[in-house]
Structure formats: structure tokens, C-alpha cells
């Protein structure tokens, strides 16, 4: 099992940057595919990005491609989401998730473990 705790959210102006972190517990962290999802007000939880167990495989939603970068440090049991050129439509609660699986995991049902979320608010 793995427990996840996100941090790094906050209020930022449009065009600004934030770096989200997700700290994971558990000795098998490096075996999990890690993902980031987000849920805006009144919206469903949407896929943002994922990274494979080794860090060599990443995939992004079209809406964030070229602006967001997912990375992981298996030695620190951590995954990150660097968010640049933020837009008001990026405002959401961002969730870190872990999946005991490989492949193109873009659906929330693919992930069995979730953090509590961190709020990101982008002002115009």
C-alpha cells in the first residue's frame, strides 16, 4: 500500500508558476505509476499527467502539454508537477494518485491510491 500527501498549491496570477509535490509512504513506491488529476468547481476529476515507474515514460493531457512537467524521485518517494504559464482555467484541486499497473493510465479508475488534494487558484 501507499499513502500520498500533496503540497505546494496556492494562489498565483495568470502566467505564473507553481510546483506541486506529492510525498509517498511505502517501500514499493518505485513500482507504481504515478499520476496527477484535477477537479475544478462543478467539474469531474480530469487527468493531467502520469509518469511510469522509472520516470522514462510520461504522458500529458492536451490542455497542459508544453506547460506542465511531471517528474519523480524514487529515492525520495516523491512525484512533482511543475506548472508554468498558468491560466485561470487551471484552477482546481490537484490530486496525486498511484497505480499498481503500467501503460497509458489516464482514467481515475486506473488508480487505487489517492492523496487528499491541494488547491491551485489562478487569478486573471
GROMACS .gro file of N, CA and C in nm:
model
  372
    1UNK      N    1   0.083  -0.119   0.000
    1UNK     CA    2   0.000   0.000   0.000
    1UNK      C    3   0.087   0.124   0.000
    2UNK      N    4   0.027   0.236  -0.037
    2UNK     CA    5   0.099   0.363  -0.039
    2UNK      C    6   0.004   0.472   0.007
    3UNK      N    7   0.057   0.564   0.085
    3UNK     CA    8  -0.018   0.682   0.128
    3UNK      C    9   0.044   0.804   0.063
    4UNK      N   10  -0.040   0.897   0.020
    4UNK     CA   11   0.005   1.011  -0.059
    4UNK      C   12  -0.037   1.142   0.007
    5UNK      N   13   0.054   1.239   0.009
    5UNK     CA   14   0.025   1.370   0.065
    5UNK      C   15   0.077   1.477  -0.031
    6UNK      N   16  -0.015   1.558  -0.084
    6UNK     CA   17   0.022   1.664  -0.176
    6UNK      C   18   0.053   1.793  -0.101
    7UNK      N   19   0.134   1.877  -0.164
    7UNK     CA   20   0.164   2.010  -0.111
    7UNK      C   21   0.205   2.099  -0.226
    8UNK      N   22   0.211   2.228  -0.199
    8UNK     CA   23   0.261   2.322  -0.299
    8UNK      C   24   0.155   2.404  -0.369
    9UNK      N   25   0.029   2.379  -0.340
    9UNK     CA   26  -0.076   2.458  -0.402
    9UNK      C   27  -0.079   2.600  -0.347
   10UNK      N   28  -0.159   2.682  -0.410
   10UNK     CA   29  -0.170   2.820  -0.364
   10UNK      C   30  -0.238   2.908  -0.466
   11UNK      N   31  -0.227   3.039  -0.442
   11UNK     CA   32  -0.285   3.140  -0.531
   11UNK      C   33  -0.174   3.202  -0.614
   12UNK      N   34  -0.195   3.207  -0.744
   12UNK     CA   35  -0.095   3.262  -0.833
   12UNK      C   36  -0.165   3.340  -0.945
   13UNK      N   37  -0.099   3.440  -0.997
   13UNK     CA   38  -0.156   3.515  -1.108
   13UNK      C   39  -0.136   3.439  -1.240
   14UNK      N   40  -0.221   3.467  -1.333
   14UNK     CA   41  -0.208   3.407  -1.466
   14UNK      C   42  -0.068   3.434  -1.522
   15UNK      N   43  -0.011   3.330  -1.582
   15UNK     CA   44   0.125   3.341  -1.633
   15UNK      C   45   0.231   3.297  -1.534
   16UNK      N   46   0.191   3.278  -1.411
   16UNK     CA   47   0.285   3.238  -1.308
   16UNK      C   48   0.309   3.089  -1.305
   17UNK      N   49   0.386   3.046  -1.207
   17UNK     CA   50   0.425   2.906  -1.194
   17UNK      C   51   0.402   2.857  -1.052
   18UNK      N   52   0.380   2.727  -1.042
   18UNK     CA   53   0.375   2.658  -0.915
   18UNK      C   54   0.436   2.520  -0.933
   19UNK      N   55   0.490   2.466  -0.825
   19UNK     CA   56   0.541   2.330  -0.827
   19UNK      C   57   0.470   2.250  -0.718
   20UNK      N   58   0.395   2.151  -0.760
   20UNK     CA   59   0.328   2.064  -0.666
   20UNK      C   60   0.418   1.946  -0.632
   21UNK      N   61   0.410   1.904  -0.508
   21UNK     CA   62   0.484   1.786  -0.463
   21UNK      C   63   0.387   1.684  -0.406
   22UNK      N   64   0.425   1.560  -0.417
   22UNK     CA   65   0.345   1.451  -0.360
   22UNK      C   66   0.443   1.358  -0.290
   23UNK      N   67   0.430   1.349  -0.159
   23UNK     CA   68   0.515   1.261  -0.079
   23UNK      C   69   0.443   1.129  -0.057
   24UNK      N   70   0.512   1.021  -0.082
   24UNK     CA   71   0.452   0.888  -0.072
   24UNK      C   72   0.520   0.806   0.036
   25UNK      N   73   0.441   0.730   0.106
   25UNK     CA   74   0.495   0.634   0.202
   25UNK      C   75   0.496   0.496   0.136
   26UNK      N   76   0.572   0.405   0.193
   26UNK     CA   77   0.573   0.270   0.138
   26UNK      C   78   0.703   0.237   0.069
   27UNK      N   79   0.746   0.115   0.086
   27UNK     CA   80   0.876   0.072   0.032
   27UNK      C   81   0.871   0.041  -0.115
   28UNK      N   82   0.752   0.030  -0.174
   28UNK     CA   83   0.741  -0.010  -0.314
   28UNK      C   84   0.702   0.105  -0.404
   29UNK      N   85   0.729   0.228  -0.360
   29UNK     CA   86   0.688   0.346  -0.437
   29UNK      C   87   0.738   0.337  -0.580
   30UNK      N   88   0.861   0.292  -0.599
   30UNK     CA   89   0.920   0.290  -0.733
   30UNK      C   90   0.850   0.193  -0.827
   31UNK      N   91   0.761   0.110  -0.776
   31UNK     CA   92   0.688   0.015  -0.859
   31UNK      C   93   0.556   0.071  -0.912
   32UNK      N   94   0.518   0.188  -0.867
   32UNK     CA   95   0.389   0.246  -0.902
   32UNK      C   96   0.401   0.344  -1.018
   33UNK      N   97   0.303   0.342  -1.105
   33UNK     CA   98   0.282   0.454  -1.196
   33UNK      C   99   0.214   0.564  -1.116
   34UNK      N  100   0.263   0.685  -1.131
   34UNK     CA  101   0.209   0.799  -1.055
   34UNK      C  102   0.141   0.897  -1.149
   35UNK      N  103   0.028   0.947  -1.104
   35UNK     CA  104  -0.048   1.040  -1.186
   35UNK      C  105  -0.091   1.163  -1.110
   36UNK      N  106  -0.121   1.265  -1.184
   36UNK     CA  107  -0.184   1.387  -1.131
   36UNK      C  108  -0.318   1.406  -1.201
   37UNK      N  109  -0.418   1.435  -1.122
   37UNK     CA  110  -0.552   1.466  -1.171
   37UNK      C  111  -0.594   1.599  -1.110
   38UNK      N  112  -0.699   1.658  -1.165
   38UNK     CA  113  -0.751   1.781  -1.107
   38UNK      C  114  -0.901   1.786  -1.120
   39UNK      N  115  -0.962   1.857  -1.028
   39UNK     CA  116  -1.107   1.872  -1.027
   39UNK      C  117  -1.142   2.016  -1.001
   40UNK      N  118  -1.196   2.080  -1.104
   40UNK     CA  119  -1.238   2.219  -1.091
   40UNK      C  120  -1.377   2.227  -1.031
   41UNK      N  121  -1.418   2.348  -0.993
   41UNK     CA  122  -1.550   2.367  -0.933
   41UNK      C  123  -1.662   2.318  -1.025
   42UNK      N  124  -1.743   2.228  -0.975
   42UNK     CA  125  -1.855   2.177  -1.053
   42UNK      C  126  -1.818   2.087  -1.168
   43UNK      N  127  -1.692   2.042  -1.169
   43UNK     CA  128  -1.646   1.959  -1.280
   43UNK      C  129  -1.607   1.820  -1.232
   44UNK      N  130  -1.590   1.730  -1.326
   44UNK     CA  131  -1.541   1.597  -1.295
   44UNK      C  132  -1.390   1.601  -1.274
   45UNK      N  133  -1.339   1.494  -1.214
   45UNK     CA  134  -1.195   1.482  -1.195
   45UNK      C  135  -1.131   1.443  -1.328
   46UNK      N  136  -1.037   1.526  -1.373
   46UNK     CA  137  -0.975   1.507  -1.503
   46UNK      C  138  -0.828   1.470  -1.491
   47UNK      N  139  -0.784   1.389  -1.585
   47UNK     CA  140  -0.644   1.351  -1.594
   47UNK      C  141  -0.558   1.470  -1.632
   48UNK      N  142  -0.440   1.480  -1.571
   48UNK     CA  143  -0.345   1.586  -1.603
   48UNK      C  144  -0.218   1.526  -1.664
   49UNK      N  145  -0.157   1.431  -1.591
   49UNK     CA  146  -0.031   1.373  -1.637
   49UNK      C  147  -0.003   1.245  -1.560
   50UNK      N  148   0.079   1.158  -1.620
   50UNK     CA  149   0.129   1.045  -1.545
   50UNK      C  150   0.276   1.019  -1.580
   51UNK      N  151   0.340   0.944  -1.492
   51UNK     CA  152   0.480   0.908  -1.512
   51UNK      C  153   0.500   0.763  -1.472
   52UNK      N  154   0.571   0.689  -1.555
   52UNK     CA  155   0.595   0.549  -1.529
   52UNK      C  156   0.691   0.528  -1.412
   53UNK      N  157   0.705   0.402  -1.372
   53UNK     CA  158   0.780   0.372  -1.251
   53UNK      C  159   0.924   0.420  -1.258
   54UNK      N  160   0.986   0.416  -1.373
   54UNK     CA  161   1.126   0.456  -1.385
   54UNK      C  162   1.142   0.604  -1.417
   55UNK      N  163   1.035   0.670  -1.450
   55UNK     CA  164   1.043   0.810  -1.491
   55UNK      C  165   1.066   0.827  -1.640
   56UNK      N  166   1.084   0.718  -1.711
   56UNK     CA  167   1.114   0.728  -1.853
   56UNK      C  168   0.992   0.745  -1.941
   57UNK      N  169   0.877   0.724  -1.887
   57UNK     CA  170   0.753   0.735  -1.964
   57UNK      C  171   0.663   0.839  -1.901
   58UNK      N  172   0.626   0.939  -1.979
   58UNK     CA  173   0.533   1.042  -1.931
   58UNK      C  174   0.426   1.065  -2.036
   59UNK      N  175   0.314   1.116  -1.989
   59UNK     CA  176   0.203   1.145  -2.081
   59UNK      C  177   0.122   1.258  -2.021
   60UNK      N  178   0.073   1.349  -2.107
   60UNK     CA  179   0.004   1.468  -2.060
   60UNK      C  180  -0.130   1.485  -2.129
   61UNK      N  181  -0.222   1.546  -2.058
   61UNK     CA  182  -0.344   1.591  -2.121
   61UNK      C  183  -0.311   1.703  -2.218
   62UNK      N  184  -0.386   1.712  -2.325
   62UNK     CA  185  -0.359   1.815  -2.426
   62UNK      C  186  -0.364   1.955  -2.366
   63UNK      N  187  -0.450   1.973  -2.268
   63UNK     CA  188  -0.470   2.106  -2.210
   63UNK      C  189  -0.348   2.158  -2.134
   64UNK      N  190  -0.258   2.069  -2.095
   64UNK     CA  191  -0.141   2.112  -2.017
   64UNK      C  192  -0.009   2.085  -2.088
   65UNK      N  193  -0.016   2.017  -2.201
   65UNK     CA  194   0.106   1.980  -2.273
   65UNK      C  195   0.187   2.105  -2.309
   66UNK      N  196   0.316   2.100  -2.279
   66UNK     CA  197   0.402   2.212  -2.306
   66UNK      C  198   0.410   2.314  -2.194
   67UNK      N  199   0.321   2.302  -2.097
   67UNK     CA  200   0.321   2.395  -1.982
   67UNK      C  201   0.353   2.324  -1.851
   68UNK      N  202   0.310   2.200  -1.839
   68UNK     CA  203   0.330   2.123  -1.716
   68UNK      C  204   0.433   2.014  -1.740
   69UNK      N  205   0.509   1.982  -1.635
   69UNK     CA  206   0.608   1.874  -1.641
   69UNK      C  207   0.596   1.789  -1.517
   70UNK      N  208   0.578   1.659  -1.538
   70UNK     CA  209   0.573   1.565  -1.427
   70UNK      C  210   0.710   1.499  -1.412
   71UNK      N  211   0.751   1.479  -1.289
   71UNK     CA  212   0.878   1.412  -1.263
   71UNK      C  213   0.866   1.335  -1.132
   72UNK      N  214   0.964   1.249  -1.107
   72UNK     CA  215   0.962   1.172  -0.983
   72UNK      C  216   1.105   1.149  -0.935
   73UNK      N  217   1.116   1.132  -0.806
   73UNK     CA  218   1.244   1.098  -0.743
   73UNK      C  219   1.218   0.976  -0.656
   74UNK      N  220   1.251   0.860  -0.706
   74UNK     CA  221   1.221   0.736  -0.634
   74UNK      C  222   1.302   0.724  -0.504
   75UNK      N  223   1.418   0.788  -0.500
   75UNK     CA  224   1.498   0.784  -0.378
   75UNK      C  225   1.431   0.862  -0.266
   76UNK      N  226   1.349   0.960  -0.303
   76UNK     CA  227   1.280   1.043  -0.204
   76UNK      C  228   1.132   1.007  -0.192
   77UNK      N  229   1.089   0.905  -0.265
   77UNK     CA  230   0.946   0.868  -0.265
   77UNK      C  231   0.859   0.989  -0.295
   78UNK      N  232   0.890   1.057  -0.402
   78UNK     CA  233   0.818   1.180  -0.432
   78UNK      C  234   0.792   1.193  -0.582
   79UNK      N  235   0.683   1.258  -0.613
   79UNK     CA  236   0.649   1.294  -0.751
   79UNK      C  237   0.612   1.441  -0.753
   80UNK      N  238   0.643   1.506  -0.863
   80UNK     CA  239   0.627   1.651  -0.872
   80UNK      C  240   0.548   1.687  -0.998
   81UNK      N  241   0.488   1.804  -0.991
   81UNK     CA  242   0.422   1.860  -1.109
   81UNK      C  243   0.462   2.006  -1.118
   82UNK      N  244   0.550   2.037  -1.211
   82UNK     CA  245   0.589   2.176  -1.237
   82UNK      C  246   0.488   2.236  -1.334
   83UNK      N  247   0.426   2.344  -1.291
   83UNK     CA  248   0.321   2.407  -1.371
   83UNK      C  249   0.365   2.548  -1.406
   84UNK      N  250   0.382   2.572  -1.534
   84UNK     CA  251   0.423   2.703  -1.584
   84UNK      C  252   0.313   2.764  -1.669
   85UNK      N  253   0.322   2.895  -1.688
   85UNK     CA  254   0.224   2.968  -1.770
   85UNK      C  255   0.081   2.932  -1.730
   86UNK      N  256   0.055   2.941  -1.603
   86UNK     CA  257  -0.076   2.901  -1.551
   86UNK      C  258  -0.186   2.993  -1.602
   87UNK      N  259  -0.303   2.934  -1.620
   87UNK     CA  260  -0.419   3.005  -1.671
   87UNK      C  261  -0.534   2.992  -1.572
   88UNK      N  262  -0.629   3.084  -1.575
   88UNK     CA  263  -0.742   3.074  -1.482
   88UNK      C  264  -0.813   2.939  -1.492
   89UNK      N  265  -0.817   2.881  -1.609
   89UNK     CA  266  -0.885   2.752  -1.625
   89UNK      C  267  -0.809   2.636  -1.562
   90UNK      N  268  -0.688   2.661  -1.514
   90UNK     CA  269  -0.614   2.558  -1.441
   90UNK      C  270  -0.657   2.553  -1.294
   91UNK      N  271  -0.740   2.646  -1.253
   91UNK     CA  272  -0.787   2.648  -1.115
   91UNK      C  273  -0.862   2.518  -1.082
   92UNK      N  274  -0.818   2.451  -0.978
   92UNK     CA  275  -0.875   2.321  -0.942
   92UNK      C  276  -0.808   2.269  -0.816
   93UNK      N  277  -0.865   2.165  -0.761
   93UNK     CA  278  -0.795   2.086  -0.661
   93UNK      C  279  -0.716   1.980  -0.737
   94UNK      N  280  -0.588   1.972  -0.706
   94UNK     CA  281  -0.500   1.879  -0.774
   94UNK      C  282  -0.472   1.759  -0.683
   95UNK      N  283  -0.486   1.640  -0.743
   95UNK     CA  284  -0.470   1.516  -0.669
   95UNK      C  285  -0.356   1.434  -0.725
   96UNK      N  286  -0.280   1.377  -0.635
   96UNK     CA  287  -0.177   1.282  -0.669
   96UNK      C  288  -0.238   1.142  -0.656
   97UNK      N  289  -0.200   1.051  -0.746
   97UNK     CA  290  -0.257   0.917  -0.742
   97UNK      C  291  -0.151   0.814  -0.780
   98UNK      N  292  -0.169   0.693  -0.730
   98UNK     CA  293  -0.075   0.584  -0.757
   98UNK      C  294  -0.149   0.465  -0.813
   99UNK      N  295  -0.087   0.402  -0.912
   99UNK     CA  296  -0.147   0.285  -0.976
   99UNK      C  297  -0.047   0.171  -0.977
  100UNK      N  298  -0.092   0.054  -0.934
  100UNK     CA  299  -0.008  -0.067  -0.939
  100UNK      C  300  -0.029  -0.131  -1.076
  101UNK      N  301   0.015  -0.059  -1.176
  101UNK     CA  302  -0.006  -0.104  -1.313
  101UNK      C  303   0.082  -0.020  -1.404
  102UNK      N  304   0.092  -0.064  -1.528
  102UNK     CA  305   0.169   0.009  -1.628
  102UNK      C  306   0.080   0.035  -1.749
  103UNK      N  307   0.127   0.120  -1.836
  103UNK     CA  308   0.051   0.151  -1.956
  103UNK      C  309   0.000   0.293  -1.955
  104UNK      N  310  -0.087   0.322  -2.049
  104UNK     CA  311  -0.141   0.457  -2.062
  104UNK      C  312  -0.258   0.471  -1.965
  105UNK      N  313  -0.230   0.512  -1.846
  105UNK     CA  314  -0.327   0.518  -1.737
  105UNK      C  315  -0.379   0.659  -1.723
  106UNK      N  316  -0.485   0.691  -1.794
  106UNK     CA  317  -0.540   0.826  -1.796
  106UNK      C  318  -0.676   0.837  -1.731
  107UNK      N  319  -0.726   0.727  -1.680
  107UNK     CA  320  -0.858   0.728  -1.617
  107UNK      C  321  -0.843   0.715  -1.467
  108UNK      N  322  -0.927   0.784  -1.393
  108UNK     CA  323  -0.916   0.781  -1.247
  108UNK      C  324  -0.937   0.641  -1.192
  109UNK      N  325  -1.014   0.559  -1.260
  109UNK     CA  326  -1.040   0.423  -1.212
  109UNK      C  327  -0.916   0.335  -1.220
  110UNK      N  328  -0.816   0.379  -1.295
  110UNK     CA  329  -0.691   0.304  -1.305
  110UNK      C  330  -0.609   0.312  -1.177
  111UNK      N  331  -0.639   0.411  -1.093
  111UNK     CA  332  -0.557   0.441  -0.977
  111UNK      C  333  -0.626   0.399  -0.848
  112UNK      N  334  -0.551   0.328  -0.765
  112UNK     CA  335  -0.610   0.276  -0.643
  112UNK      C  336  -0.582   0.357  -0.519
  113UNK      N  337  -0.488   0.449  -0.529
  113UNK     CA  338  -0.448   0.529  -0.412
  113UNK      C  339  -0.448   0.676  -0.448
  114UNK      N  340  -0.501   0.756  -0.355
  114UNK     CA  341  -0.518   0.898  -0.381
  114UNK      C  342  -0.475   0.979  -0.258
  115UNK      N  343  -0.423   1.099  -0.288
  115UNK     CA  344  -0.399   1.194  -0.181
  115UNK      C  345  -0.523   1.275  -0.152
  116UNK      N  346  -0.510   1.369  -0.060
  116UNK     CA  347  -0.626   1.449  -0.018
  116UNK      C  348  -0.648   1.570  -0.107
  117UNK      N  349  -0.550   1.602  -0.189
  117UNK     CA  350  -0.564   1.714  -0.282
  117UNK      C  351  -0.504   1.842  -0.229
  118UNK      N  352  -0.464   1.929  -0.322
  118UNK     CA  353  -0.413   2.061  -0.288
  118UNK      C  354  -0.475   2.162  -0.384
  119UNK      N  355  -0.519   2.275  -0.330
  119UNK     CA  356  -0.591   2.374  -0.410
  119UNK      C  357  -0.493   2.462  -0.488
  120UNK      N  358  -0.521   2.478  -0.615
  120UNK     CA  359  -0.448   2.571  -0.701
  120UNK      C  360  -0.550   2.671  -0.755
  121UNK      N  361  -0.524   2.799  -0.731
  121UNK     CA  362  -0.613   2.904  -0.779
  121UNK      C  363  -0.532   3.001  -0.863
  122UNK      N  364  -0.577   3.023  -0.986
  122UNK     CA  365  -0.507   3.112  -1.078
  122UNK      C  366  -0.597   3.231  -1.105
  123UNK      N  367  -0.550   3.349  -1.068
  123UNK     CA  368  -0.629   3.470  -1.088
  123UNK      C  369  -0.593   3.535  -1.221
  124UNK      N  370  -0.692   3.600  -1.279
  124UNK     CA  371  -0.670   3.664  -1.410
  124UNK      C  372  -0.622   3.806  -1.394
   0.00000   0.00000   0.00000
